Coordinates of C-alpha atoms in Angstrom, one line a residue:
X1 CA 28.4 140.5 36.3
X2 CA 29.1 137.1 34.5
X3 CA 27.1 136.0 31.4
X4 CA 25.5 132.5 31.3
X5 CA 27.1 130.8 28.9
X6 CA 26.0 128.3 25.5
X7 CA 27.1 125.4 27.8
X8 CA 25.6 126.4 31.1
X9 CA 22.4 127.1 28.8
X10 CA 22.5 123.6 27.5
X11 CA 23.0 121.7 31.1
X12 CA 19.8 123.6 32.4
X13 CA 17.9 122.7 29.2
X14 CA 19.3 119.2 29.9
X15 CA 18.2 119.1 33.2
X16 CA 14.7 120.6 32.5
X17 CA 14.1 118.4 29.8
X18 CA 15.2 115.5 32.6
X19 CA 12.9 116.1 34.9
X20 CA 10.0 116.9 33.0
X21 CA 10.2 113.1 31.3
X22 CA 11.0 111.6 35.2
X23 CA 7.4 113.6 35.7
X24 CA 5.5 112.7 32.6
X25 CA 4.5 109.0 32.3
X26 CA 5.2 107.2 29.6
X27 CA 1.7 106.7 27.7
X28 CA 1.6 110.7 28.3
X29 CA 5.3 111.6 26.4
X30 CA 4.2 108.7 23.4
X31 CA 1.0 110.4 22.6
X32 CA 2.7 114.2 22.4
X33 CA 2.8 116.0 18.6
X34 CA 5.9 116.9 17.8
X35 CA 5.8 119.9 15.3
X36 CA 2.0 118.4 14.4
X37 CA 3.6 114.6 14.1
X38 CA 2.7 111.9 16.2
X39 CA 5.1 109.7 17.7
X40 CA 3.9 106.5 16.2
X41 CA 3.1 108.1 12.6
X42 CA 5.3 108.2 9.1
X43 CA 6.4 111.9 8.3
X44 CA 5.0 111.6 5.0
X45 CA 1.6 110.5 6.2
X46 CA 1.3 114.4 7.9
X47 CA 3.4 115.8 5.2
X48 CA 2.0 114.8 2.2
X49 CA 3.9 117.2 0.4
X50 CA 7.0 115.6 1.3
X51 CA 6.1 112.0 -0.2
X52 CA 7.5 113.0 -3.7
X53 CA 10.4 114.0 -1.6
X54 CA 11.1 111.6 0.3
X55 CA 8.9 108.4 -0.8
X56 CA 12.0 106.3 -1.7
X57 CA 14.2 107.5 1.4
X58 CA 13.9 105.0 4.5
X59 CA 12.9 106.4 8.0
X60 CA 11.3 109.1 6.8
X61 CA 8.5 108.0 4.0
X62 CA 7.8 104.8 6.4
X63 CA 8.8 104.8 9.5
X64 CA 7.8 107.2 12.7
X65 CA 9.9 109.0 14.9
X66 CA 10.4 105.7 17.0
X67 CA 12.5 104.3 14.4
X68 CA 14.4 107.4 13.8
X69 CA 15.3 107.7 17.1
X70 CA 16.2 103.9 17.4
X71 CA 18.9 104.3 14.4
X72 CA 19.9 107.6 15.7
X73 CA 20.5 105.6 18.7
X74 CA 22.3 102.8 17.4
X75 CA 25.1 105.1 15.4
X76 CA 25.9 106.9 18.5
X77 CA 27.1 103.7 19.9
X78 CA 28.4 102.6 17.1
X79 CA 30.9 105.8 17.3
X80 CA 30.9 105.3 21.0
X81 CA 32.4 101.7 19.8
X82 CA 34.9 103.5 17.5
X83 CA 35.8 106.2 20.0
X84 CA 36.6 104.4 22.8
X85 CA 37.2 100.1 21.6
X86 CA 39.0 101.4 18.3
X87 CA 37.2 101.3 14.6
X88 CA 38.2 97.9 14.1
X89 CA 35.5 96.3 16.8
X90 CA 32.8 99.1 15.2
X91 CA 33.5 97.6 11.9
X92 CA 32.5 93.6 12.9
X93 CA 29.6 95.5 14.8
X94 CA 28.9 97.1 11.7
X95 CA 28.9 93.9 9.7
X96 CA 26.6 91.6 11.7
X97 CA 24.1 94.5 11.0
X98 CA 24.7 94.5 7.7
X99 CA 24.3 90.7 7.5
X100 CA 21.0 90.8 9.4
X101 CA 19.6 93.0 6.7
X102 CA 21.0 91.5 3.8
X103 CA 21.9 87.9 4.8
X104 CA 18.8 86.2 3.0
X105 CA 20.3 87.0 -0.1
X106 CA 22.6 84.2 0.5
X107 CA 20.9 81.0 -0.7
X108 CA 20.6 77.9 1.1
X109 CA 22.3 76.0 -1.6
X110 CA 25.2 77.6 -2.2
X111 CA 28.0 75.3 -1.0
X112 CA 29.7 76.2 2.7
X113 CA 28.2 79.8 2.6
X114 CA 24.5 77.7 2.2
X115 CA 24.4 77.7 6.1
X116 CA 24.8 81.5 6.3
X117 CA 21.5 81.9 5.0
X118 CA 18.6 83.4 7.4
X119 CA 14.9 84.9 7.2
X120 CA 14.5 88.3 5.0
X121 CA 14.7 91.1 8.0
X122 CA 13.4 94.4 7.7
X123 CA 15.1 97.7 8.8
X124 CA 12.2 98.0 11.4
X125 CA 12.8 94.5 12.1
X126 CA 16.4 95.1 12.8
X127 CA 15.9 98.4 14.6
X128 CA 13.1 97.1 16.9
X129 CA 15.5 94.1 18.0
X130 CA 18.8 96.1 18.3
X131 CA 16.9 99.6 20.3
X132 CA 13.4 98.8 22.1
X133 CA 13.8 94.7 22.3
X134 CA 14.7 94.7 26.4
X135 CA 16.2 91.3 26.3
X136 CA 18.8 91.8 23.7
X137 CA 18.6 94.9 22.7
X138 CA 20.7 97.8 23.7
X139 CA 19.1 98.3 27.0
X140 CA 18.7 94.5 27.4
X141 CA 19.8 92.1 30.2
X142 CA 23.8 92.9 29.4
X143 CA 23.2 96.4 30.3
X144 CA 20.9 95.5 33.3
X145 CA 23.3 93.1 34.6
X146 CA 26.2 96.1 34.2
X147 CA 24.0 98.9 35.8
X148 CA 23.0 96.4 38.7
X149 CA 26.0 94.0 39.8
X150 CA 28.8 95.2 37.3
X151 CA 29.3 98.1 38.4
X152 CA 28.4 97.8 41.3
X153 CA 31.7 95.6 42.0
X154 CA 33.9 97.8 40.1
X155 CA 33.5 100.1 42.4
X156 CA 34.3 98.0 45.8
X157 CA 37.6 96.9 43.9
X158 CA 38.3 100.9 43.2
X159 CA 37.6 101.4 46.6
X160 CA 39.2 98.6 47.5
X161 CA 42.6 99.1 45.8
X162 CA 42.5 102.9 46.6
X163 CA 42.9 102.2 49.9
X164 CA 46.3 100.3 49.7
X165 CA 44.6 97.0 49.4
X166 CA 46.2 96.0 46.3
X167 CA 49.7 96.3 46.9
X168 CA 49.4 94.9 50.5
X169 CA 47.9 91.7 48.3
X170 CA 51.2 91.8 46.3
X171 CA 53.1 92.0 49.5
X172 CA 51.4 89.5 50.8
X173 CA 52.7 86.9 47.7
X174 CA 56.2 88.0 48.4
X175 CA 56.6 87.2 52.0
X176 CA 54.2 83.7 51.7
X177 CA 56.1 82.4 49.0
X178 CA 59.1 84.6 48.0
X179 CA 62.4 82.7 49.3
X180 CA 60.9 79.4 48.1
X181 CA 61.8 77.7 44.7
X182 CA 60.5 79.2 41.9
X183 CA 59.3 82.3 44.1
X184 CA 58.9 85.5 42.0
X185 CA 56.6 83.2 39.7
X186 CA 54.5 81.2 42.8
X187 CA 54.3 85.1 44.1
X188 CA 53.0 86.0 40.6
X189 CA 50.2 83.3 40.8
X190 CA 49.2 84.7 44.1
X191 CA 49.2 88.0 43.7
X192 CA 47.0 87.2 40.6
X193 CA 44.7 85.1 42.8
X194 CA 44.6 87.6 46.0
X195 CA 44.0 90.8 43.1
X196 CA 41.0 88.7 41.8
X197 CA 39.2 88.3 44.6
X198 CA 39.0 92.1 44.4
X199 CA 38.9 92.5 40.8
X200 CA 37.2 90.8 38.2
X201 CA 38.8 92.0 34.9
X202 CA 41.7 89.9 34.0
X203 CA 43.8 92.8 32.3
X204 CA 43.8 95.3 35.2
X205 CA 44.9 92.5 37.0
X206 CA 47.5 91.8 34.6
X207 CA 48.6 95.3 34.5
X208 CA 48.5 95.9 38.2
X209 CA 50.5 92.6 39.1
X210 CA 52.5 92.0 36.2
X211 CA 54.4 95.7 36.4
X212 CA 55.9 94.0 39.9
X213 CA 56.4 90.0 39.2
X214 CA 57.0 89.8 35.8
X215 CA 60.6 91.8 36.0
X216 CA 61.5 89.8 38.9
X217 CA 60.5 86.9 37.2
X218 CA 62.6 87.3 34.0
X219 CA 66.2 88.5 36.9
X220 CA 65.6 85.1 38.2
X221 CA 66.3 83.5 35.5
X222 CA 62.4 83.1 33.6
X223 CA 62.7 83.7 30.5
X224 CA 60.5 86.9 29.2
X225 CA 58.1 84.1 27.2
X226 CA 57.5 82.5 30.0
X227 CA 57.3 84.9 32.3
X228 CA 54.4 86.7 30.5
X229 CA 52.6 83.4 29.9
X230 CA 52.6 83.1 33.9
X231 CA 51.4 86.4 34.5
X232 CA 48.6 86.5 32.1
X233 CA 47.3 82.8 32.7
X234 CA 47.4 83.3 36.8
X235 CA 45.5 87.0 35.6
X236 CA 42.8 85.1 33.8
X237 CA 42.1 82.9 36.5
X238 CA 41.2 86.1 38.5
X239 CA 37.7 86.2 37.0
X240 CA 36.7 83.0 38.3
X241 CA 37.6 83.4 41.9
X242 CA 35.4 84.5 44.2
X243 CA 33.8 87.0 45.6
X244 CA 34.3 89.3 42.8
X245 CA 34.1 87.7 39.9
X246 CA 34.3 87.9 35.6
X247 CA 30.8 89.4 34.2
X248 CA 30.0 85.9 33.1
X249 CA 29.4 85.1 36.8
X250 CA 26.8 87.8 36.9
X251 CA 24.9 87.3 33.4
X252 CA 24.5 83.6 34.9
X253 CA 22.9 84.9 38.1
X254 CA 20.2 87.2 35.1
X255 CA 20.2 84.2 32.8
X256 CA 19.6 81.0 35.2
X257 CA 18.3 82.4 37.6
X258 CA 20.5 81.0 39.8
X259 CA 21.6 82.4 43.1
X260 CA 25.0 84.8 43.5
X261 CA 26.1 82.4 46.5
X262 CA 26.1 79.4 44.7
X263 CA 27.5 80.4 41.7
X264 CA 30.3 81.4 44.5
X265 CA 30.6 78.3 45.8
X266 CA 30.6 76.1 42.6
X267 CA 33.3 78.2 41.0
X268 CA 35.5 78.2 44.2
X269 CA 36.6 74.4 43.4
X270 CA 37.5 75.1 39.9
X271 CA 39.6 78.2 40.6
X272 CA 41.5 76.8 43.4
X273 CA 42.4 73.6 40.8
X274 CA 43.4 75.9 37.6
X275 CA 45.6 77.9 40.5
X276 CA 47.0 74.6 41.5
X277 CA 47.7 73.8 37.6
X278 CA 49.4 77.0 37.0
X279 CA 51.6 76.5 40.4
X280 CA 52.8 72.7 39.9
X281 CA 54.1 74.1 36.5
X282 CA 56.0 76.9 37.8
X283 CA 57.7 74.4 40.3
X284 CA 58.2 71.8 37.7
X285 CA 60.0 74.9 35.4
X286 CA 62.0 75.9 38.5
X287 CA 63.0 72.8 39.4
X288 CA 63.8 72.1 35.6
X289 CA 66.0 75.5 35.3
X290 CA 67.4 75.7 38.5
X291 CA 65.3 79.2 39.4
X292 CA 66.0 79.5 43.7
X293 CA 63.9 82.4 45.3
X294 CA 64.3 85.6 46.2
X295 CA 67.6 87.1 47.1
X296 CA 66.8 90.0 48.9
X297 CA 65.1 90.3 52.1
X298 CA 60.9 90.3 52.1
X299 CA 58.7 90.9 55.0
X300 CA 57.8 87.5 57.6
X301 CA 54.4 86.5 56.9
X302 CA 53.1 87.6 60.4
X303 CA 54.4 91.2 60.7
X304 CA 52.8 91.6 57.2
X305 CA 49.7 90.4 58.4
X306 CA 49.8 92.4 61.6
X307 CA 50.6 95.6 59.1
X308 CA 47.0 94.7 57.0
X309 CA 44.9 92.4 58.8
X310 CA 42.3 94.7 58.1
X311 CA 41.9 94.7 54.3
X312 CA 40.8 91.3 54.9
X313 CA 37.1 92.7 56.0
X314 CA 35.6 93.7 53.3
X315 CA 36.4 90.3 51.4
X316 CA 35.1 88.3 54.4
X317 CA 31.9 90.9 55.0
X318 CA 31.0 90.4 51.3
X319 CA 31.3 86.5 51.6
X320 CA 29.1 87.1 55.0
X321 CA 26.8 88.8 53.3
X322 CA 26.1 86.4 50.6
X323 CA 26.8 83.3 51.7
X324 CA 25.8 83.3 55.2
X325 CA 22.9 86.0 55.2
X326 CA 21.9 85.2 51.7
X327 CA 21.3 88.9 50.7
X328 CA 21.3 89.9 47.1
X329 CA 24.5 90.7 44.7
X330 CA 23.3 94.4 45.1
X331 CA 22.6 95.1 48.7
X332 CA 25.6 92.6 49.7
X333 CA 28.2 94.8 47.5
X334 CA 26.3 97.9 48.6
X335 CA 27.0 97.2 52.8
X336 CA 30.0 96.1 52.1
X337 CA 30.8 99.0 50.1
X338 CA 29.9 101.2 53.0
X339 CA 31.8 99.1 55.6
X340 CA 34.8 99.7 53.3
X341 CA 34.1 103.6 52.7
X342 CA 34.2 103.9 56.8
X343 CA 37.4 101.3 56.4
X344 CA 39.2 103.8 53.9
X345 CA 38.3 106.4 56.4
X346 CA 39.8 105.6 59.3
X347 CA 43.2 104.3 57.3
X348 CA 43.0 107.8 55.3
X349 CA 43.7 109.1 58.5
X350 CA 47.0 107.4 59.7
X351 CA 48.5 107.1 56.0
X352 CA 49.5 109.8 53.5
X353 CA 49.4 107.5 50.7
X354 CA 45.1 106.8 50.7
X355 CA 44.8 110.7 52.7
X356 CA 42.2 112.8 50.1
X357 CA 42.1 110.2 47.6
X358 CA 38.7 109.1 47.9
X359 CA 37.4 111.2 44.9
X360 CA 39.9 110.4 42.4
X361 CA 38.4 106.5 41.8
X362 CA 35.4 107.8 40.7
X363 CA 37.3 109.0 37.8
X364 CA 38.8 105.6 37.1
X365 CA 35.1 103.7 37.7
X366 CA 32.3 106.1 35.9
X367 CA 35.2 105.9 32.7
X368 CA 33.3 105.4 29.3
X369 CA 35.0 102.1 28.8
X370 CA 32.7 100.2 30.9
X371 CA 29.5 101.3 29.6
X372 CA 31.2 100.8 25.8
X373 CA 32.4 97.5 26.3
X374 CA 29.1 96.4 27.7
X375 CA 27.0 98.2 24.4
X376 CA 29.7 97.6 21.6
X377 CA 28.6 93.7 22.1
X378 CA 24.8 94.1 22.6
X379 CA 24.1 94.6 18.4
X380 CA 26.0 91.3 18.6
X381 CA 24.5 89.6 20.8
X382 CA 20.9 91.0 19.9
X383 CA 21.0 90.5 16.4
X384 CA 22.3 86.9 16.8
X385 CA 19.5 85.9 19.7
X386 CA 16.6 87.5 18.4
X387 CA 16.7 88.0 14.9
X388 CA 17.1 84.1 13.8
X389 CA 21.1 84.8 13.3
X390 CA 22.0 82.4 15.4
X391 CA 20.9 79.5 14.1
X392 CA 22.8 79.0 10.7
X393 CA 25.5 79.9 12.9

């Protein structure tokens, strides 16, 4: 007979503990004694005896457990930060807290630095903003907007490119434009515009692309500078083409109020003219250097369309779904996400290379990265908007 072990003990403490808070409300859960100290009440004020103790030490001779908790809260993603963004990011983090609790000292007339100078904060003053503030706090509107479009989208585009979809974009570059002048570098530009209608971070679709059409860029006579430059400006342009878009596109839609399909339709404009931009001067360098296209032979347009046709639907559902039936960012991505599940499904079946693959992109979307780019910036972000930061700067 096996033993339970520490960790299994843990996870069903874990899970106990879970479900009794989703059961207990709120006002129930503040009002508990914890070891005969109330939730809202000093330490010291219980423990009198520890006043000599700890009367000079902050959270414990004047704040309550709510404030412990917040800071407790705010280090662990400051070593989330460190962990997973490097210590460098955790460091400026680190700073603008330390300059919201000691920037007053800076006096309005000292020369330059004068306009540095903000409002005497408190450490409950800091904490409060940073932890329990739901606008710009650590739970605020950038994790809202992450938990209900972000993500959300990540996923389709894990789906998305799991399913093949990603190099049949690629391909699709190649045989549209990759015996014309200048074609490894027009076929970068596409396959950076097809890979960010599916993806909104620019540096996957750097990585994803550039491994293909920078090398053929540079034996066709680019040189590496350039080549690079290409790729990573066509890459950045991914985040404003629709339907999947940058995160700025969604904190808009939380911020203005402003509806997902138009913010769709007013960017589409813009990104088509930066992809012309980027395209008239790849011509003008090939025309400049002498750079022909492709040498060897790529796939005609229409039998590469007749091989993929279908990865088309989603993109086209998703536009449906928004545009046309003017659903929300969440339930659109949501039925198209289940369209594309049955989609993967019935490819899976005719093609080894997407067969049984369908668990390994949760591993590559529910990765900590997300969740710590999204909280390294909030102590930012919060202690800039709703601290009086922002105004001297």
């Amino acid at each position: 007979m096996e033993r339970v072990t520490v960790f299994d003990l843990v996870c069903i403490l874990g899970a106990v503990l879970s479900a009794f808070y989703f059961l207990t409300e709120f006002a129930e859960i503040q009002n508990m004694r914890v070891f005969g100290i109330d939730s809202g009440r000093p330490v010291t004020a219980i423990y009198t005896f520890l006043q000599p103790l700890f009367g000079g030490v902050p959270f414990v001779s004047e704040y309550s457990y709510a404030m412990a908790l917040g800071v407790i809260g705010i280090l662990l993603v400051l070593e989330a930060t460190r962990r997973t963004l490097g210590l460098p990011l955790m460091l400026i983090v680190a700073s603008f807290i330390v300059y919201a609790r000691w920037g007053f000292l800076i006096s309005g007339n000292t020369p330059f630095l004068g306009l540095l100078a903000i409002p005497e904060l408190t450490w409950p003053d800091i904490i409060q903003n940073l932890w329990y503030n739901t606008e710009n706090g650590v739970f605020g509107i950038p994790v809202t907007v992450s938990v209900s479009f972000i993500y959300i989208f990540i996923l389709f585009g894990s789906f998305l490119e799991m399913s093949g979809a990603g190099q049949w974009f690629i391909d699709l570059a190649y045989a549209v434009t990759g015996k014309r002048k200048g074609g490894p570098a027009k076929a970068s530009i596409l396959a950076s515009g097809f890979m960010g209608t599916i993806s909104g971070s620019s540096i996957a679709n750097t990585v994803t692309t550039g491994a293909f059409t920078i090398p053929l860029m540079k034996r066709s006579g680019y040189s590496p500078e350039f080549s690079g430059a290409v790729e990573s400006s066509a890459s950045s342009g991914g985040q404003i083409l629709p339907p999947v878009m940058g995160a700025a596109a969604f904190l808009m839609v939380q911020y203005t109020a402003t509806p997902f399909a138009d913010i769709i339709i007013l960017a589409t404009i813009p990104a088509v003219v930066f992809f012309f931009g980027v395209w008239v001067m790849v011509h003008l360098k090939a025309v400049q250097e002498g750079i022909g296209g492709l040498e060897e032979e790529t796939v005609t347009l229409g039998d590469h369309l007749k091989r993929g046709w279908f990865y088309l639907v989603p993109i086209g559902l998703l536009l449906y779904y928004l545009i046309i039936e003017r659903l929300s960012v969440s339930r659109s991505a949501w039925f198209t996400l289940v369209a594309l599940v049955a989609l993967i499904a019935v490819v899976s079946a005719y093609s080894r290379e997407t067969r049984g693959r369908l668990l390994g992109v949760f591993a590559a979307t529910v990765a900590a990265e997300l969740a710590s780019f999204t909280l390294a910036g909030v102590p930012v972000t919060g202690l800039i908007g709703g601290s009086g930061t922002g105004l001297p700067l």
